[in-house]
């Protein structure tokens, strides 16, 4: 399985280089610089998967429910 993952990763990297990275300026080709790592949008909406029953805006949400809600609304419920 480890060999499969290594080969898959190599094939994916080659594919991305041929289809995207080789066609953009060299300065944009490195994707691992610290300033490129994005932060979550704490003021925006996110998809949430409910893992234990919760109440949101006075509505009970069951396990397995998928919600779209502001991070600030559910922040205190995350554990």
Coordinates of C-alpha atoms in Angstrom, one line a residue:
X1 CA 0.0 0.0 0.0
X2 CA 2.8 2.4 0.8
X3 CA 4.4 1.8 -2.7
X4 CA 1.0 2.4 -4.3
X5 CA 0.6 5.7 -2.4
X6 CA 4.1 6.8 -3.4
X7 CA 3.5 6.0 -7.1
X8 CA 0.1 7.7 -7.0
X9 CA 1.6 10.8 -5.5
X10 CA 4.4 10.9 -8.1
X11 CA 1.9 10.4 -10.9
X12 CA -0.4 13.2 -9.5
X13 CA 2.6 15.6 -9.2
X14 CA 3.7 14.9 -12.7
X15 CA 0.2 15.4 -14.0
X16 CA -0.2 18.7 -12.2
X17 CA 3.2 19.9 -13.4
X18 CA 2.4 19.1 -17.0
X19 CA -1.1 20.6 -17.0
X20 CA -0.7 23.6 -14.7
X21 CA 2.6 24.4 -13.1
X22 CA 4.6 24.3 -16.4
X23 CA 2.3 27.0 -17.8
X24 CA 2.5 29.6 -15.0
X25 CA 5.4 31.9 -13.9
X26 CA 8.1 30.2 -11.9
X27 CA 7.5 32.5 -8.9
X28 CA 4.0 31.0 -8.6
X29 CA 5.0 27.3 -8.8
X30 CA 6.0 26.8 -5.2
X31 CA 2.9 26.0 -3.2
X32 CA 4.5 25.4 0.2
X33 CA 5.6 28.8 1.4
X34 CA 4.3 29.8 4.8
X35 CA 2.5 33.0 3.6
X36 CA 0.5 30.8 1.2
X37 CA -1.1 28.7 3.9
X38 CA -4.6 30.1 4.3
X39 CA -6.6 30.6 7.5
X40 CA -10.2 29.7 7.8
X41 CA -12.7 32.5 7.3
X42 CA -14.0 32.9 10.8
X43 CA -16.6 35.4 9.8
X44 CA -18.0 33.3 6.9
X45 CA -20.2 30.3 6.3
X46 CA -18.9 26.7 6.4
X47 CA -20.2 23.2 5.9
X48 CA -20.7 21.3 9.1
X49 CA -21.3 17.6 9.8
X50 CA -23.1 17.0 13.1
X51 CA -21.4 14.3 15.1
X52 CA -23.6 14.5 18.2
X53 CA -27.0 16.0 18.7
X54 CA -26.9 19.8 19.1
X55 CA -29.3 22.7 19.1
X56 CA -28.7 25.6 16.6
X57 CA -31.0 28.6 16.6
X58 CA -33.5 26.7 18.8
X59 CA -33.7 23.8 16.3
X60 CA -32.4 20.3 17.3
X61 CA -29.9 18.9 14.8
X62 CA -29.5 15.1 14.7
X63 CA -26.2 13.2 14.1
X64 CA -25.3 13.0 10.4
X65 CA -27.1 16.3 9.6
X66 CA -25.1 18.6 7.2
X67 CA -25.4 22.3 8.0
X68 CA -24.3 25.5 6.4
X69 CA -23.7 28.0 9.2
X70 CA -21.4 30.8 10.3
X71 CA -18.3 29.7 12.1
X72 CA -19.1 32.1 14.9
X73 CA -22.5 30.4 15.4
X74 CA -21.0 27.0 16.0
X75 CA -17.6 27.8 17.4
X76 CA -18.5 27.1 21.0
X77 CA -20.0 23.7 20.0
X78 CA -16.7 22.4 18.5
X79 CA -14.7 20.1 20.7

